[in-house]
Short mmCIF file of C-alpha atoms in Angstrom, two decimals:
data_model
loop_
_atom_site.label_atom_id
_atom_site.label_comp_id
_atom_site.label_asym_id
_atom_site.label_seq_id
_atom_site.Cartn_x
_atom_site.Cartn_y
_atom_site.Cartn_z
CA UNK I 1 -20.71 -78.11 21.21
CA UNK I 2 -23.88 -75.79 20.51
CA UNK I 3 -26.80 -75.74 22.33
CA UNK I 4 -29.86 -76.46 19.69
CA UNK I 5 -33.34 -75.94 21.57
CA UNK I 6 -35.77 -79.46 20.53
CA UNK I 7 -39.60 -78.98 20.19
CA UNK I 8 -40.06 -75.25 21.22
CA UNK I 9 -42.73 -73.50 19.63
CA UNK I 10 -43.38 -69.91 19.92
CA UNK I 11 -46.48 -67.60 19.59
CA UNK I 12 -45.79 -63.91 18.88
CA UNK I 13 -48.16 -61.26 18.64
CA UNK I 14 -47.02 -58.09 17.28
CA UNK I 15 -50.27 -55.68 17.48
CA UNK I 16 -50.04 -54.69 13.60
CA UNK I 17 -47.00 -56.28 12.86
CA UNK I 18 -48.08 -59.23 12.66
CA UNK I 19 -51.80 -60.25 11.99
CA UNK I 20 -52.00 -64.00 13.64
CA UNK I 21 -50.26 -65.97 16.11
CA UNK I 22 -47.14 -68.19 14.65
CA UNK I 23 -45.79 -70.65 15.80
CA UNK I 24 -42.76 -72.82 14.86
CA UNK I 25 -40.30 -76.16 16.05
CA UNK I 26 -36.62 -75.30 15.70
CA UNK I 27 -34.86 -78.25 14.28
CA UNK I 28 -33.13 -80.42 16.41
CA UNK I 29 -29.21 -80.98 15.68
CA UNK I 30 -26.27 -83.30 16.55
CA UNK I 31 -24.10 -81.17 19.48
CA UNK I 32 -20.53 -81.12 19.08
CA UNK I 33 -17.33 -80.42 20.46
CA UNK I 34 -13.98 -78.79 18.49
CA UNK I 35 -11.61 -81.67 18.23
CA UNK I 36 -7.86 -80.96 20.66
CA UNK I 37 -4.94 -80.50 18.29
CA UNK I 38 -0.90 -80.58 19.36
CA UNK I 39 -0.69 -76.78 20.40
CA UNK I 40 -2.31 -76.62 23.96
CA UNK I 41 -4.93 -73.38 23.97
CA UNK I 42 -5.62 -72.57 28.06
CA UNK I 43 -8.65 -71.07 29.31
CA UNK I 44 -8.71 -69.39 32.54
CA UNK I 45 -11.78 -71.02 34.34
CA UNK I 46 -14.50 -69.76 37.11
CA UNK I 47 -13.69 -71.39 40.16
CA UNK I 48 -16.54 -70.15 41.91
CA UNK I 49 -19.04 -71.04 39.67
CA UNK I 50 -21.72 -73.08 41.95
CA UNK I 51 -24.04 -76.19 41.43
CA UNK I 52 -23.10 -77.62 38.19
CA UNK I 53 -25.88 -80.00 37.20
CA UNK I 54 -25.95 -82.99 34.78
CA UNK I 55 -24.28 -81.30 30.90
CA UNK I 56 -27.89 -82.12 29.60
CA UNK I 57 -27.03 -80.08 26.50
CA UNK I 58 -29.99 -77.66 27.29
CA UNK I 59 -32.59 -79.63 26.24
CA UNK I 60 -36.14 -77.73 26.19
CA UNK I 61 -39.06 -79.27 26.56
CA UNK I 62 -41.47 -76.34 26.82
CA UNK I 63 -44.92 -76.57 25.49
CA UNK I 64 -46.66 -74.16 23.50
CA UNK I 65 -48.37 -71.19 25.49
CA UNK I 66 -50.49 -68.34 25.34
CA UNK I 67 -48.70 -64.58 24.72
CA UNK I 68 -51.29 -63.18 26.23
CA UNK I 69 -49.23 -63.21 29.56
CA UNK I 70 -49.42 -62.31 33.61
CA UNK I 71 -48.59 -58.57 33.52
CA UNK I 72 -47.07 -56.67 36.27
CA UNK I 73 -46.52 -52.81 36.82
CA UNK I 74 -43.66 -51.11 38.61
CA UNK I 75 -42.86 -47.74 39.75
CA UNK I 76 -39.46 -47.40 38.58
CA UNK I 77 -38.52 -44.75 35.87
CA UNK I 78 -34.46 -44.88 35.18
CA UNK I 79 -33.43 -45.15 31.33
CA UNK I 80 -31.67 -48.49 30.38
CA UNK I 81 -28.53 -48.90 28.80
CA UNK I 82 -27.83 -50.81 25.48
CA UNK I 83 -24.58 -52.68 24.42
CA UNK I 84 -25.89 -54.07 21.07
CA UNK I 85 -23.04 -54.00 18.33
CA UNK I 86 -22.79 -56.90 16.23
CA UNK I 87 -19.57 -58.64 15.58
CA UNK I 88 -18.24 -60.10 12.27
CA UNK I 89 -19.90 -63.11 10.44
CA UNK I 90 -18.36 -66.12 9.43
CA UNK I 91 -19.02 -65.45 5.68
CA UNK I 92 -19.57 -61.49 5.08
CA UNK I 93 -17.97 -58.57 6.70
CA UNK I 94 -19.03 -57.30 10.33
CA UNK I 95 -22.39 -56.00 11.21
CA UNK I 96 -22.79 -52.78 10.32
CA UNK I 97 -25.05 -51.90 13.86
CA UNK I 98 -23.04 -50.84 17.10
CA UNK I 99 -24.78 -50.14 19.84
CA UNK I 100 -27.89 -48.94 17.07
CA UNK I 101 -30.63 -47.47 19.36
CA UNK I 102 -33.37 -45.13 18.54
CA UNK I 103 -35.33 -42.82 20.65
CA UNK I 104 -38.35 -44.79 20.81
CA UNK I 105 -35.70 -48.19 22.29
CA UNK I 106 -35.54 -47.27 25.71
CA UNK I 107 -36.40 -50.13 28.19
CA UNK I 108 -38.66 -47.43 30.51
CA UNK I 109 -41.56 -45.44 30.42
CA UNK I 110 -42.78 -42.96 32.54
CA UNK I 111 -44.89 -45.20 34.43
CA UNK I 112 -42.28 -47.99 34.42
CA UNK I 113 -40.66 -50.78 32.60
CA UNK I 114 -41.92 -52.93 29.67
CA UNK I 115 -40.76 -56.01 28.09
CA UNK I 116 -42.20 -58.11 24.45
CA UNK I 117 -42.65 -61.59 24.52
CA UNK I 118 -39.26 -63.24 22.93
CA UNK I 119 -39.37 -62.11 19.17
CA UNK I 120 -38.36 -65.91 17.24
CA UNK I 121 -37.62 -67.16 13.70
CA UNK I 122 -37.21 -70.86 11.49
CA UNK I 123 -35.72 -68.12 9.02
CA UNK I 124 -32.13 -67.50 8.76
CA UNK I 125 -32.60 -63.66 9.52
CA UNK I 126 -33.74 -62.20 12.68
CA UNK I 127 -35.71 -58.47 12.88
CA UNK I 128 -34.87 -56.70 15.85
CA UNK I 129 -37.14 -54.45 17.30
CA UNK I 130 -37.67 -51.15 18.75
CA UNK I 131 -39.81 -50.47 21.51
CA UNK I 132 -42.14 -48.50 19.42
CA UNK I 133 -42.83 -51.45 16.76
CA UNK I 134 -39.99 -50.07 14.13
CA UNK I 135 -37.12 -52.43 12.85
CA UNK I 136 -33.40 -51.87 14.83
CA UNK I 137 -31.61 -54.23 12.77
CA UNK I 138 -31.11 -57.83 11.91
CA UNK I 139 -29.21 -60.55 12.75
CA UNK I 140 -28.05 -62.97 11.09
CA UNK I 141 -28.41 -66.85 11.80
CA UNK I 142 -24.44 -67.31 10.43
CA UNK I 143 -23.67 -64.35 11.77
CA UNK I 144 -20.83 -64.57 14.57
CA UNK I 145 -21.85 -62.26 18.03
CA UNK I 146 -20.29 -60.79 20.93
CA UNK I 147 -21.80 -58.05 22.80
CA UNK I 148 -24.70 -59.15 25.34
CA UNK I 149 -28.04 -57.46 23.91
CA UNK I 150 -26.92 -59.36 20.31
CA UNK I 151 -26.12 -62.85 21.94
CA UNK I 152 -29.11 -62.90 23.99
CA UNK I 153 -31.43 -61.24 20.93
CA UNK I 154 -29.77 -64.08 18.92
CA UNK I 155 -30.95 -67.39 21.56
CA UNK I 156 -34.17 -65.77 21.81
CA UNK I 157 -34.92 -65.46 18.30
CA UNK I 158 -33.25 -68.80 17.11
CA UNK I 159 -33.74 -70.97 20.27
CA UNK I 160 -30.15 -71.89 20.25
CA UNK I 161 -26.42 -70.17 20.37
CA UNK I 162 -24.15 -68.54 18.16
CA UNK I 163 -21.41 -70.50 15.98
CA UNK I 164 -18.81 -68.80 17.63
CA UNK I 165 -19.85 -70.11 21.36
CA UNK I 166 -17.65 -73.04 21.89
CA UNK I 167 -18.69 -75.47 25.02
CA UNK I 168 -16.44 -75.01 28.13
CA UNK I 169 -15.70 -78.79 28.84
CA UNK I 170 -12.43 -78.82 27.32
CA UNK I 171 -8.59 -77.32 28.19
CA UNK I 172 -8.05 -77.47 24.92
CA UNK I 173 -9.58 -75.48 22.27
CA UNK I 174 -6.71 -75.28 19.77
CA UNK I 175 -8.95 -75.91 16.63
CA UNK I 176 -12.31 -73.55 18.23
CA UNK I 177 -9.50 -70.61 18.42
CA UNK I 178 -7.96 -71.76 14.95
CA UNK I 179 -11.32 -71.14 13.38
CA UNK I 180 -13.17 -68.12 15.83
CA UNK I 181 -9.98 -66.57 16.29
CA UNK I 182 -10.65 -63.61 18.86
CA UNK I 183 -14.70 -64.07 18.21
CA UNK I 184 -14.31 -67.42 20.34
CA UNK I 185 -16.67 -67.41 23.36
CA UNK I 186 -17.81 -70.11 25.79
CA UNK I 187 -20.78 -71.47 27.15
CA UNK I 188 -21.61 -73.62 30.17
CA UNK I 189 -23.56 -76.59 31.18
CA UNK I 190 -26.39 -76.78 33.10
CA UNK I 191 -26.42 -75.07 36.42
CA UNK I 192 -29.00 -75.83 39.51
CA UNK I 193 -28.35 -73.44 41.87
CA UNK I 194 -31.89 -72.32 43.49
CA UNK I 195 -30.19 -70.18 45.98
CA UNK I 196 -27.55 -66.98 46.50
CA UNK I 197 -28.76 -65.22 43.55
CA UNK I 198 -31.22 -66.97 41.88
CA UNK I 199 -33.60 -66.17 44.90
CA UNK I 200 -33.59 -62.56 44.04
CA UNK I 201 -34.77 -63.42 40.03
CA UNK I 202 -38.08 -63.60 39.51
CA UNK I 203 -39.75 -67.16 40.78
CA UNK I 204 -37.98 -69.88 37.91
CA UNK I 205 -39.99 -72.28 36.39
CA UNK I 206 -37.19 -74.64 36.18
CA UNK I 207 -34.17 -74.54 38.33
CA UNK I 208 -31.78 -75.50 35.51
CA UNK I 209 -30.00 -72.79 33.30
CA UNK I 210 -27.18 -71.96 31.71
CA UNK I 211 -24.43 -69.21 31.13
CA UNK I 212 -23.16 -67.63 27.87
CA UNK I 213 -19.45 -65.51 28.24
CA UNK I 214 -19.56 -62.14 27.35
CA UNK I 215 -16.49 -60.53 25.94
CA UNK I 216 -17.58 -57.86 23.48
CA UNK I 217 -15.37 -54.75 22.71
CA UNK I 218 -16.85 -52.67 24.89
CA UNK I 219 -17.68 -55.14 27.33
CA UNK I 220 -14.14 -57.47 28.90
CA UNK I 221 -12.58 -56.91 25.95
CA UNK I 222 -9.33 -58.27 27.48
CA UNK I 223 -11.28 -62.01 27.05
CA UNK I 224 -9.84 -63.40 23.78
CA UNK I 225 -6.42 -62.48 23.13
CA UNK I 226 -6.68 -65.06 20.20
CA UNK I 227 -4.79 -67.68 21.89
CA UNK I 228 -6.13 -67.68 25.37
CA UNK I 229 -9.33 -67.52 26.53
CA UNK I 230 -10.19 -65.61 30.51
CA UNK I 231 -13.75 -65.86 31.46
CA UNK I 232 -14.05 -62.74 33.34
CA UNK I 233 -16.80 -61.25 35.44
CA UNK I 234 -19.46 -60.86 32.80
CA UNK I 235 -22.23 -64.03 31.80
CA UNK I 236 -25.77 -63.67 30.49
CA UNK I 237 -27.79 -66.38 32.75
CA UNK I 238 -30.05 -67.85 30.56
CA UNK I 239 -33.37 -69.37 32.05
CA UNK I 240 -34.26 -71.22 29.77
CA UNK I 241 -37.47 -72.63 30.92
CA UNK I 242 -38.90 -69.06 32.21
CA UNK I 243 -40.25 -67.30 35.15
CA UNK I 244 -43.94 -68.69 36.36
CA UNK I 245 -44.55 -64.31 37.04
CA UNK I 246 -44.76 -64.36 33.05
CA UNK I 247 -47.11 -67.04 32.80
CA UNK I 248 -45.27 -69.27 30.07
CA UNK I 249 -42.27 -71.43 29.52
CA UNK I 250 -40.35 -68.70 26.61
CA UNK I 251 -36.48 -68.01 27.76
CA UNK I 252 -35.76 -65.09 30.28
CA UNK I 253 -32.21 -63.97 30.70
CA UNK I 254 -30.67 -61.76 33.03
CA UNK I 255 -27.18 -60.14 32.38
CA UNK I 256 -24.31 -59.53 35.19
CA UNK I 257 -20.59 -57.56 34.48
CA UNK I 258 -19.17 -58.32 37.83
CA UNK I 259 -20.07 -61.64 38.78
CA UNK I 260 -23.69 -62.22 40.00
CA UNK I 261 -23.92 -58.77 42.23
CA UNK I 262 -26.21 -57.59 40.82
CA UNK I 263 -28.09 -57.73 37.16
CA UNK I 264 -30.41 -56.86 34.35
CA UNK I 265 -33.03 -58.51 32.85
CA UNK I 266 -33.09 -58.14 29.54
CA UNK I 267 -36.80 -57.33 27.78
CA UNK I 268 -35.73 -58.41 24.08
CA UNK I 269 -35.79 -55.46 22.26
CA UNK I 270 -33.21 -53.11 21.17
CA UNK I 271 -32.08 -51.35 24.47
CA UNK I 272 -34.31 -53.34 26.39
CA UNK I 273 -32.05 -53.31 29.49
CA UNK I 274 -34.33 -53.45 32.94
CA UNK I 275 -32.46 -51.96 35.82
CA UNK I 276 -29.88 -53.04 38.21
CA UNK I 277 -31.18 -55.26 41.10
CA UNK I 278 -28.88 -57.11 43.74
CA UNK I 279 -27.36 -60.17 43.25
CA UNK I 280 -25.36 -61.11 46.03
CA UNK I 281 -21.29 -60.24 47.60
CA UNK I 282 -18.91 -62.16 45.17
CA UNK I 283 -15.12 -62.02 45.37
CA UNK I 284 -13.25 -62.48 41.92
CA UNK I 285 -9.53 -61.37 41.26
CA UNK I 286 -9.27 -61.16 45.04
CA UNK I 287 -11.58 -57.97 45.34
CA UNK I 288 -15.20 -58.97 47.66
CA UNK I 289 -18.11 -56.39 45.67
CA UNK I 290 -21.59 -55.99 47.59
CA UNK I 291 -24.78 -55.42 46.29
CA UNK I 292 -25.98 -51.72 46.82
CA UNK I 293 -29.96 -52.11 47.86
CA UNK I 294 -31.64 -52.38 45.15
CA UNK I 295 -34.59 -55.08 44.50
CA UNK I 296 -35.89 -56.55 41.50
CA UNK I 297 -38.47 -54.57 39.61
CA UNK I 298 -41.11 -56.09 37.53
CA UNK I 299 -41.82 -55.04 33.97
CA UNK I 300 -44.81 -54.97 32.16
CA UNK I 301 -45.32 -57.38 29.43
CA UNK I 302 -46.44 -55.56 26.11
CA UNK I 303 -47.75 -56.11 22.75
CA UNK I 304 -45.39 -54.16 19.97
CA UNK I 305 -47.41 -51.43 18.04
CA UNK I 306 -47.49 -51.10 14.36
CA UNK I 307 -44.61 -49.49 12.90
#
């Protein structure tokens, strides 16, 4: 099943990157599921995953906005870390990026930290961004991704998932593991939690999101073996109707390694990693992890400069 975002339209301003607002609809597609086949694939599930809503499929409904957003400053200045290597495409050999950063991609300034407005595409190619207005890289729309700054660059910029993410509503996912082999990920339904956690995001728009696995080689690289899929402790929670603090509707996503203690926010550029705030305790694989103090900072929203 893949997650295809209906009716979302986008404006981007890019300071001198782009001379007027654009806006596109991504194209709405059938969702589907790999078919079972006779050789039973498990998948070692999340048992404490928490208010499951309706499998809506994701559906977005978001109306078009203004970039010219609520902006908020903070004092924090730590650098942010980047995870951001590309994995192999369905049709062409691997990415050539891993973990491609450049001096002017950190997530903080001196006087704190800054996100863009969600950089988006109809295109089949996707321009990733440094802070400073200068191209990172690009993705590709065919392109098969595992590590979390590439997964969540990728739903930003093309409203809807990777082909390698494979719905977790099956036990079976002979023919998804047949065809992804060790690039097989999952992706959840709908979740309505608006407590624990979620109370220590920024305020949602919409209580409904969902989660994308992350399993990259740097990052639980034990969670394909190629013939059985374990979950793990690392997700990207996608919120995919935004935070009301930014004034519009566009996707926000926040990235956890050890089960929802604490997270990131991600700011949609290369190495745009906010800091760590708390989450909340969690035990997984028998071992209870607290959070260590530290609240949720908000970032400044920015308008790229010319390269």
């Amino acid at each position: 099943m893949k997650r295809k975002a209906r009716g979302l339209t986008y404006l981007l301003l890019l300071g001198g990157l782009v001379a007027s607002s654009c806006s596109f609809s991504l194209p709405s597609a059938t969702l589907s599921s790999s078919t079972s086949s006779s050789l039973s694939q498990s998948v070692t599930s999340d048992s404490t995953l928490e208010n499951s809503g309706s499998s809506s499929a994701f559906s977005t409904d978001s109306a078009s906005t203004s970039s010219n957003v609520q902006t908020t400053s903070s004092n924090s200045s730590s650098s942010a870390t980047s995870s951001s290597s590309s994995s192999s495409s369905s049709s062409s050999s691997s990415s050539s990026s891993s973990s491609k950063t450049s001096s002017g991609s950190s997530s903080s300034k001196s006087d704190g930290y800054y996100r863009i407005e969600p950089v988006t595409t109809s295109g089949s190619t996707l321009n990733v961004y440094n802070i400073d207005g200068t191209v990172n890289r690009t993705l590709k729309k065919d392109g098969w991704y595992i590590e979390p700054e590439d997964v969540a660059l990728y739903y930003q910029g093309f409203g809807t998932v990777p082909d390698n993410y494979q719905a977790n509503d099956s036990s079976s996912y002979s023919d998804y593991l047949a065809t992804y082999g060790k690039s097989a990920r999952l992706y959840t339904q709908d979740y309505t939690r608006n407590y624990g956690y979620t109370t220590d995001f920024p305020t949602l728009n919409q209580y409904r999101y969902f989660e994308l696995d992350i399993g990259g080689d740097s990052t639980n690289p034990s969670y394909n073996n190629g013939s059985r899929i374990s979950r793990g402790a690392w997700r990207l929670v996608v919120v995919y109707q935004g935070c009301v603090q930014y004034g519009n509707t566009h996707p926000v996503i926040f990235y956890t390694k050890n089960h929802y203690v604490d997270f990131q926010e991600f700011y949609n550029y290369a190495g745009g990693w906010g800091h760590l705030f708390d989450g909340e305790p969690n035990t997984y694989n028998g071992v209870t992890t607290y959070p260590q103090g530290n609240a949720y900072v908000a970032p400044t929203t920015i308008t790229l400069p010319a390269a």
